[in-house]
Amino acid sequence: RDTCAPWLDAEWRLVAPHVRVVVALGGFAWQIALRLTGGARKPKFGHGVLAERPSGIRLLGCYHPSQQNMFTGRLTPAMLD
């Protein structure tokens, strides 16, 4: 993640003016998206959590669709819909 951070930051600067919604796949992505979208409020990650950011961007939390999450039923196809 440290190696990729500069690339993500550079890409975010290019697309941020056009972004309205970010879907964060997992808690790690949630934390990064909170940082990128700004604001002091740091809502807790959860599946289906919707956070309105000060930038006007909506941040949607989703469990990561890993094999482990899918096979154990933590995340189901219905939850993804």
PDB file of C-alpha atoms in Angstrom:
ATOM      1  CA  ARG A   1       0.000   0.000   0.000  1.00  0.00           C
ATOM      2  CA  ASP A   2       2.857   2.412   0.679  1.00  0.00           C
ATOM      3  CA  THR A   3       4.321   1.711  -2.755  1.00  0.00           C
ATOM      4  CA  CYS A   4       0.982   2.375  -4.468  1.00  0.00           C
ATOM      5  CA  ALA A   5       0.042   5.507  -2.470  1.00  0.00           C
ATOM      6  CA  PRO A   6       1.785   8.050  -4.747  1.00  0.00           C
ATOM      7  CA  TRP A   7       0.139   6.525  -7.814  1.00  0.00           C
ATOM      8  CA  LEU A   8      -3.291   6.547  -6.191  1.00  0.00           C
ATOM      9  CA  ASP A   9      -2.869  10.161  -5.058  1.00  0.00           C
ATOM     10  CA  ALA A  10      -1.836  11.233  -8.572  1.00  0.00           C
ATOM     11  CA  GLU A  11      -4.746   9.394 -10.161  1.00  0.00           C
ATOM     12  CA  TRP A  12      -7.178  10.804  -7.591  1.00  0.00           C
ATOM     13  CA  ARG A  13      -6.117  14.362  -8.459  1.00  0.00           C
ATOM     14  CA  LEU A  14      -7.045  13.641 -12.091  1.00  0.00           C
ATOM     15  CA  VAL A  15     -10.470  12.095 -11.469  1.00  0.00           C
ATOM     16  CA  ALA A  16     -11.666  13.764  -8.237  1.00  0.00           C
ATOM     17  CA  PRO A  17     -13.515  16.641  -9.941  1.00  0.00           C
ATOM     18  CA  HIS A  18     -15.724  14.091 -11.718  1.00  0.00           C
ATOM     19  CA  VAL A  19     -16.339  11.586  -8.900  1.00  0.00           C
ATOM     20  CA  ARG A  20     -19.728  11.450  -7.213  1.00  0.00           C
ATOM     21  CA  VAL A  21     -19.610   8.024  -5.540  1.00  0.00           C
ATOM     22  CA  VAL A  22     -16.788   5.822  -4.264  1.00  0.00           C
ATOM     23  CA  VAL A  23     -17.466   2.170  -3.449  1.00  0.00           C
ATOM     24  CA  ALA A  24     -14.886   1.018  -0.919  1.00  0.00           C
ATOM     25  CA  LEU A  25     -14.311  -2.747  -1.103  1.00  0.00           C
ATOM     26  CA  GLY A  26     -13.197  -3.495   2.438  1.00  0.00           C
ATOM     27  CA  GLY A  27     -12.046  -1.632   5.515  1.00  0.00           C
ATOM     28  CA  PHE A  28      -8.640  -0.738   4.141  1.00  0.00           C
ATOM     29  CA  ALA A  29     -10.189   0.863   1.042  1.00  0.00           C
ATOM     30  CA  TRP A  30     -12.660   2.671   3.342  1.00  0.00           C
ATOM     31  CA  GLN A  31      -9.835   4.288   5.304  1.00  0.00           C
ATOM     32  CA  ILE A  32      -8.058   5.402   2.128  1.00  0.00           C
ATOM     33  CA  ALA A  33     -11.296   6.763   0.628  1.00  0.00           C
ATOM     34  CA  LEU A  34     -11.983   8.740   3.809  1.00  0.00           C
ATOM     35  CA  ARG A  35      -8.555  10.341   3.500  1.00  0.00           C
ATOM     36  CA  LEU A  36      -8.982  11.111  -0.204  1.00  0.00           C
ATOM     37  CA  THR A  37     -12.456  12.620   0.158  1.00  0.00           C
ATOM     38  CA  GLY A  38     -11.506  14.896   3.060  1.00  0.00           C
ATOM     39  CA  GLY A  39     -13.240  16.015   6.219  1.00  0.00           C
ATOM     40  CA  ALA A  40     -12.656  15.459   9.906  1.00  0.00           C
ATOM     41  CA  ARG A  41     -15.514  13.002  10.421  1.00  0.00           C
ATOM     42  CA  LYS A  42     -14.395   9.373  10.094  1.00  0.00           C
ATOM     43  CA  PRO A  43     -17.484   7.121  10.027  1.00  0.00           C
ATOM     44  CA  LYS A  44     -16.937   3.477  10.939  1.00  0.00           C
ATOM     45  CA  PHE A  45     -16.744   0.980   8.059  1.00  0.00           C
ATOM     46  CA  GLY A  46     -19.560  -1.477   7.531  1.00  0.00           C
ATOM     47  CA  HIS A  47     -21.289  -3.204   4.655  1.00  0.00           C
ATOM     48  CA  GLY A  48     -23.922  -0.867   3.253  1.00  0.00           C
ATOM     49  CA  VAL A  49     -22.736   2.170   5.239  1.00  0.00           C
ATOM     50  CA  LEU A  50     -23.211   5.366   3.252  1.00  0.00           C
ATOM     51  CA  ALA A  51     -21.157   8.400   4.249  1.00  0.00           C
ATOM     52  CA  GLU A  52     -21.740  11.837   2.771  1.00  0.00           C
ATOM     53  CA  ARG A  53     -18.363  13.554   2.601  1.00  0.00           C
ATOM     54  CA  PRO A  54     -17.827  17.345   2.881  1.00  0.00           C
ATOM     55  CA  SER A  55     -16.620  17.270  -0.724  1.00  0.00           C
ATOM     56  CA  GLY A  56     -20.112  16.146  -1.800  1.00  0.00           C
ATOM     57  CA  ILE A  57     -18.901  12.644  -2.618  1.00  0.00           C
ATOM     58  CA  ARG A  58     -20.872   9.685  -1.334  1.00  0.00           C
ATOM     59  CA  LEU A  59     -18.781   6.879   0.108  1.00  0.00           C
ATOM     60  CA  LEU A  60     -20.370   3.417   0.157  1.00  0.00           C
ATOM     61  CA  GLY A  61     -18.879   0.590   2.198  1.00  0.00           C
ATOM     62  CA  CYS A  62     -18.916  -2.977   0.901  1.00  0.00           C
ATOM     63  CA  TYR A  63     -17.272  -6.091   2.287  1.00  0.00           C
ATOM     64  CA  HIS A  64     -14.426  -7.139   0.025  1.00  0.00           C
ATOM     65  CA  PRO A  65     -15.589  -9.800  -2.462  1.00  0.00           C
ATOM     66  CA  SER A  66     -12.774 -12.187  -1.570  1.00  0.00           C
ATOM     67  CA  GLN A  67     -13.220 -15.953  -1.760  1.00  0.00           C
ATOM     68  CA  GLN A  68     -13.113 -16.097   2.020  1.00  0.00           C
ATOM     69  CA  ASN A  69     -15.961 -13.589   2.408  1.00  0.00           C
ATOM     70  CA  MET A  70     -18.041 -15.219  -0.336  1.00  0.00           C
ATOM     71  CA  PHE A  71     -17.498 -18.850   0.740  1.00  0.00           C
ATOM     72  CA  THR A  72     -18.240 -18.133   4.406  1.00  0.00           C
ATOM     73  CA  GLY A  73     -21.399 -16.180   3.579  1.00  0.00           C
ATOM     74  CA  ARG A  74     -20.151 -12.958   5.116  1.00  0.00           C
ATOM     75  CA  LEU A  75     -20.862 -11.452   1.711  1.00  0.00           C
ATOM     76  CA  THR A  76     -23.558 -12.906  -0.522  1.00  0.00           C
ATOM     77  CA  PRO A  77     -24.564 -12.140  -4.111  1.00  0.00           C
ATOM     78  CA  ALA A  78     -27.761 -10.551  -2.729  1.00  0.00           C
ATOM     79  CA  MET A  79     -25.682  -8.231  -0.551  1.00  0.00           C
ATOM     80  CA  LEU A  80     -23.731  -7.108  -3.623  1.00  0.00           C
ATOM     81  CA  ASP A  81     -26.973  -6.296  -5.427  1.00  0.00           C
TER      82      ASP A  81
END
